[in-house]
Amino acid sequence: MNNTYGERCPEVAADVDHIRSGDDHSDDNLRAICEWHHGKKSGAEGAAALAAKRRRISKKYRRTETHPGLM
């Protein structure tokens, strides 16, 4: 686990990570990464995807006009 910015993680790189998300499984888009950092990166990407989904859903139900009782 790497706690200092700019230093290489000393843990064994046992997971394969997609650098850019998607279905590109070419060697240029894959890298070896430790389990802790892979979980951290995947968790952040999942949270960002969920937040974007929630924004899209809430935008669909957002009122475009003011309520008549609030004039």
XYZ file of C-alpha atoms in Angstrom:
71
model
C 0.000 0.000 0.000
C 1.384 3.391 -0.990
C 0.894 6.230 1.484
C 3.376 8.723 0.049
C 2.557 10.531 -3.177
C 5.085 9.961 -5.933
C 6.575 6.744 -4.537
C 6.172 3.318 -6.090
C 3.955 0.875 -4.205
C 6.087 -1.894 -2.631
C 3.252 -4.474 -2.675
C 3.134 -7.376 -5.126
C 1.209 -6.492 -8.287
C -1.175 -9.457 -8.427
C -4.157 -7.843 -10.235
C -4.528 -6.715 -13.842
C -6.117 -3.286 -14.250
C -7.654 -1.598 -17.293
C -6.024 1.824 -17.603
C -8.992 3.185 -19.586
C -12.375 1.688 -18.705
C -14.282 -0.299 -21.286
C -13.767 -3.509 -23.201
C -10.305 -2.753 -24.590
C -8.223 -5.740 -23.454
C -5.136 -4.872 -25.498
C -1.744 -4.948 -23.799
C -1.489 -1.150 -24.116
C -4.570 -0.756 -21.893
C -3.572 -3.249 -19.176
C -1.198 -2.924 -16.257
C -0.247 -4.908 -13.177
C -1.380 -3.337 -9.912
C -1.580 -4.418 -6.262
C -4.890 -5.589 -4.821
C -5.281 -2.559 -2.521
C -4.749 0.029 -5.271
C -6.941 -1.933 -7.703
C -9.781 -1.930 -5.156
C -9.296 1.768 -4.490
C -9.348 2.646 -8.219
C -12.298 0.354 -8.996
C -14.258 1.738 -6.033
C -13.703 5.321 -7.173
C -14.763 4.468 -10.739
C -17.876 2.677 -9.467
C -18.821 5.600 -7.223
C -18.388 8.047 -10.114
C -20.560 5.882 -12.390
C -23.276 5.634 -9.735
C -23.220 9.406 -9.144
C -23.536 10.036 -12.896
C -26.462 7.614 -13.088
C -28.195 9.349 -10.168
C -27.688 12.752 -11.835
C -29.236 11.472 -15.074
C -32.242 10.055 -13.200
C -32.798 13.170 -11.075
C -32.507 15.401 -14.155
C -35.328 13.434 -15.764
C -37.694 14.275 -12.900
C -36.546 17.871 -12.301
C -39.268 20.495 -12.565
C -38.851 22.921 -15.415
C -41.478 25.386 -14.185
C -42.141 26.884 -10.794
C -44.957 25.556 -8.648
C -48.094 27.745 -8.991
C -48.453 27.977 -5.227
C -44.980 29.478 -4.849
C -45.600 32.665 -6.864
